[in-house]
Coordinates of N, CA, C and O in Angstrom, one line a residue:
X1 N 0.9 -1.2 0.0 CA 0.0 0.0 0.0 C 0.9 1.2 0.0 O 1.5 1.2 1.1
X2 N 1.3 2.3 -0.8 CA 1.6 3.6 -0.5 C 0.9 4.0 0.2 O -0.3 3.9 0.5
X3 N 2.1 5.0 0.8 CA 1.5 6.0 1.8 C 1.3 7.6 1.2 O 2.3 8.3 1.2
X4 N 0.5 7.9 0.8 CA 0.1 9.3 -0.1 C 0.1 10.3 0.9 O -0.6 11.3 0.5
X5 N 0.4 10.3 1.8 CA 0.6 11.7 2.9 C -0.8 12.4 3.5 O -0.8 13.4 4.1
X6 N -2.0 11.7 3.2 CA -2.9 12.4 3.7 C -3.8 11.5 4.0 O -3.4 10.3 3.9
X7 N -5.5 12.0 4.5 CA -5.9 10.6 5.2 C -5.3 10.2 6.7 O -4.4 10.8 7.3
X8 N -6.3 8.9 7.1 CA -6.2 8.2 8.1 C -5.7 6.7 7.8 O -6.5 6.3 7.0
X9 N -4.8 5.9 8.0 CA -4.6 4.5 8.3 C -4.8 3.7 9.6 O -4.5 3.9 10.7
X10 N -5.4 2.7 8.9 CA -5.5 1.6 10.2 C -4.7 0.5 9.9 O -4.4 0.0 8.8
X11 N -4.6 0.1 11.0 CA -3.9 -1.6 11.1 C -4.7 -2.6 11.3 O -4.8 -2.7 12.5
X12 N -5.3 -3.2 10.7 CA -6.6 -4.3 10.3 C -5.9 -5.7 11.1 O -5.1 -6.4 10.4
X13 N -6.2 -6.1 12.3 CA -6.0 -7.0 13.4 C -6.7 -8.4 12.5 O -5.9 -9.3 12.8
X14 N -7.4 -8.7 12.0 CA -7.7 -9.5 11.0 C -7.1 -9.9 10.2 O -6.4 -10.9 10.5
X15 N -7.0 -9.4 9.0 CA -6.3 -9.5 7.9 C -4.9 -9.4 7.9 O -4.1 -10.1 7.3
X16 N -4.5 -8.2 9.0 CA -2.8 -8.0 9.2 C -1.9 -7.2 7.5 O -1.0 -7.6 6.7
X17 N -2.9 -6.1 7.7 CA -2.6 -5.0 6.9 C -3.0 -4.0 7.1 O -4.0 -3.7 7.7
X18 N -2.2 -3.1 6.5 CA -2.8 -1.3 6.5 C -4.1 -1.2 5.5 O -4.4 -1.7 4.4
X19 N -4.8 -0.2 6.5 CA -6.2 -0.4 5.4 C -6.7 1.4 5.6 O -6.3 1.8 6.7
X20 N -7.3 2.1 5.0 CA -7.5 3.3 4.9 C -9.3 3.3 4.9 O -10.0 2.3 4.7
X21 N -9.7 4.5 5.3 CA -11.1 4.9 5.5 C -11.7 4.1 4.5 O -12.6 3.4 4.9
X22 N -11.4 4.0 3.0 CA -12.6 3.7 2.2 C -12.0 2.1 2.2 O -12.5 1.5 1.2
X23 N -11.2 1.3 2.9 CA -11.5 0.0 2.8 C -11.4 -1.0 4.5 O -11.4 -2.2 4.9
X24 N -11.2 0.6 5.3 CA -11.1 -0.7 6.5 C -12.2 -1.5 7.4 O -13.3 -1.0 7.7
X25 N -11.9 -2.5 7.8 CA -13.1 -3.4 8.6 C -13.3 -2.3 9.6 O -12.8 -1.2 9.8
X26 N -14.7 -3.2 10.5 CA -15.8 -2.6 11.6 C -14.6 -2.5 12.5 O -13.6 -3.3 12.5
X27 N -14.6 -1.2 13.8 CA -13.6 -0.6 14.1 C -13.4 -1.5 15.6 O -12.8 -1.1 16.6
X28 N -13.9 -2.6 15.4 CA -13.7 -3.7 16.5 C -12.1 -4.4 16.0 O -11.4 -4.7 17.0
X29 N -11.8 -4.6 15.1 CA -10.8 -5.0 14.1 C -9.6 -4.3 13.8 O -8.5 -4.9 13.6
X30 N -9.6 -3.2 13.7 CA -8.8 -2.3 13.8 C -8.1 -1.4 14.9 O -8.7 -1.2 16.0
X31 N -6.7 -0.9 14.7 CA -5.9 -0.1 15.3 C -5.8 1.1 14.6 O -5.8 1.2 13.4
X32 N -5.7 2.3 15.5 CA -6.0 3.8 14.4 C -6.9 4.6 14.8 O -7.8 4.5 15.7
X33 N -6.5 5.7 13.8 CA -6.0 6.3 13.2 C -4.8 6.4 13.4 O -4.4 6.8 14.5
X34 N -3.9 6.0 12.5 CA -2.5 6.8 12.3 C -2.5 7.8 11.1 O -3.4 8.2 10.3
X35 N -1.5 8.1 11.3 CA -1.4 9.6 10.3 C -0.6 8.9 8.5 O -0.6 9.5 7.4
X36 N -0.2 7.9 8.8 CA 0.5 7.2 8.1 C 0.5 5.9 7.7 O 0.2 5.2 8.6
X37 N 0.8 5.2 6.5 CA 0.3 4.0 6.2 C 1.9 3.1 7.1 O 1.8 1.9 7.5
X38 N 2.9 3.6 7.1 CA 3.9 3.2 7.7 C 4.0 3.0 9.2 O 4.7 2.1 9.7
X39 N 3.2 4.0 10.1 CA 2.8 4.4 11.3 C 1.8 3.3 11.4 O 1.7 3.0 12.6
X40 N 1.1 2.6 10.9 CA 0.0 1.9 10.9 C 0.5 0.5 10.6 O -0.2 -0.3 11.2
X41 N 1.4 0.1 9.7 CA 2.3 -1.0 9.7 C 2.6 -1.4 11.3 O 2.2 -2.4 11.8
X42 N 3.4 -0.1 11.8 CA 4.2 -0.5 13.3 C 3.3 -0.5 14.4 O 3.7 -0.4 15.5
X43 N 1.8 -0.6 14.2 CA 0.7 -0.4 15.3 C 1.0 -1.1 16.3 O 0.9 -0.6 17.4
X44 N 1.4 -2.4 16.0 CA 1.8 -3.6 17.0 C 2.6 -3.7 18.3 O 2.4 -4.2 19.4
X45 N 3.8 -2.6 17.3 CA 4.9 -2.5 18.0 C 4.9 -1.2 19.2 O 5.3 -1.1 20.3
X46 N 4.3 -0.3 18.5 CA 3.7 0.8 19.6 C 2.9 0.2 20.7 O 3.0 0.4 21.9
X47 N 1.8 -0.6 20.1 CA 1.1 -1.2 21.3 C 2.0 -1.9 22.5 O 1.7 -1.9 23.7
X48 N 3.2 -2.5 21.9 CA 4.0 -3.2 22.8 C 4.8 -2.0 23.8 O 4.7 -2.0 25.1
X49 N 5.4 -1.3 23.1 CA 6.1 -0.2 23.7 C 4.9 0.7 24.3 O 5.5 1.3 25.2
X50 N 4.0 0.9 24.3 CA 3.4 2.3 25.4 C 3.0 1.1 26.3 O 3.2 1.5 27.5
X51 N 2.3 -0.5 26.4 CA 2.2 -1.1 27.2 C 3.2 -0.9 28.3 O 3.2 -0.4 29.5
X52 N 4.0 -1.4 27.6 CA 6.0 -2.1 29.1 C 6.2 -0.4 29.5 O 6.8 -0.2 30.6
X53 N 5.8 0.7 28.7 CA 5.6 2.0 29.5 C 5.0 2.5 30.6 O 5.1 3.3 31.6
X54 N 4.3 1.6 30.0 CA 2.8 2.0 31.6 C 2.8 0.8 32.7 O 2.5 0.9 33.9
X55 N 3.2 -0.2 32.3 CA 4.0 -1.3 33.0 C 4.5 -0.8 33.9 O 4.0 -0.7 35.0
X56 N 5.6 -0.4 33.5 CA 6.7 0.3 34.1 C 6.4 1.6 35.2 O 6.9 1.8 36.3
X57 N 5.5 2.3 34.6 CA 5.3 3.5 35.9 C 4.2 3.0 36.4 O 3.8 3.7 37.4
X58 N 3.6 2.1 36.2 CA 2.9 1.5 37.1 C 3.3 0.6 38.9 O 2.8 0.5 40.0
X59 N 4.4 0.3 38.2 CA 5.4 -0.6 39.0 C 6.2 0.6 40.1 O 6.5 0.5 41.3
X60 N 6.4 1.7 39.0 CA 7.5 2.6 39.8 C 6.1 3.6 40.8 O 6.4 4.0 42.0
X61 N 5.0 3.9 40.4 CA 4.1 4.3 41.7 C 4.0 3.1 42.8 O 4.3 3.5 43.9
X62 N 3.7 1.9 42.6 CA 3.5 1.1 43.5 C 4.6 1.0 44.6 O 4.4 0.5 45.7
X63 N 5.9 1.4 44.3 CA 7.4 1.1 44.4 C 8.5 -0.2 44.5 O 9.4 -0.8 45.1
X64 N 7.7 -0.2 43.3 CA 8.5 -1.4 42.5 C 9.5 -0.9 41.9 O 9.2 0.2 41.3
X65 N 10.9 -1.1 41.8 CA 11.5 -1.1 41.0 C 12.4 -2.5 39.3 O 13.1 -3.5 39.6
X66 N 12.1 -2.3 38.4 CA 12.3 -2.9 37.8 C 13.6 -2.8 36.9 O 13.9 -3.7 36.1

């Protein structure tokens, strides 16, 4: 898929592709809006990284250190 610089992309948790307004599934299925069809490729990996983020200061209010 190009990314044409304008628009919204989603990351299609189904199929496991970038999909835009005029083709993506019911938004139960999807990750998005990104700004980007490449941003929307890496949805996964953001999901991972803001998780172990919030993990993390989750752990450090409780006073956990990890």
């Amino acid at each position: 898929m190009s990314d044409s610089g304008h628009g919204s992309y989603y990351w299609c948790l189904r199929h496991h592709r970038v999909e835009t307004e005029a083709d993506k599934c019911p938004a139960k299925f999807v990750l998005g809006p990104y700004p980007s069809a490449a941003a929307a490729e890496n949805a996964l990996q953001t999901v991972q990284d803001r998780n172990e983020a919030w993990e993390a200061e989750d752990a450090r209010w409780a006073g956990e250190d990890r």
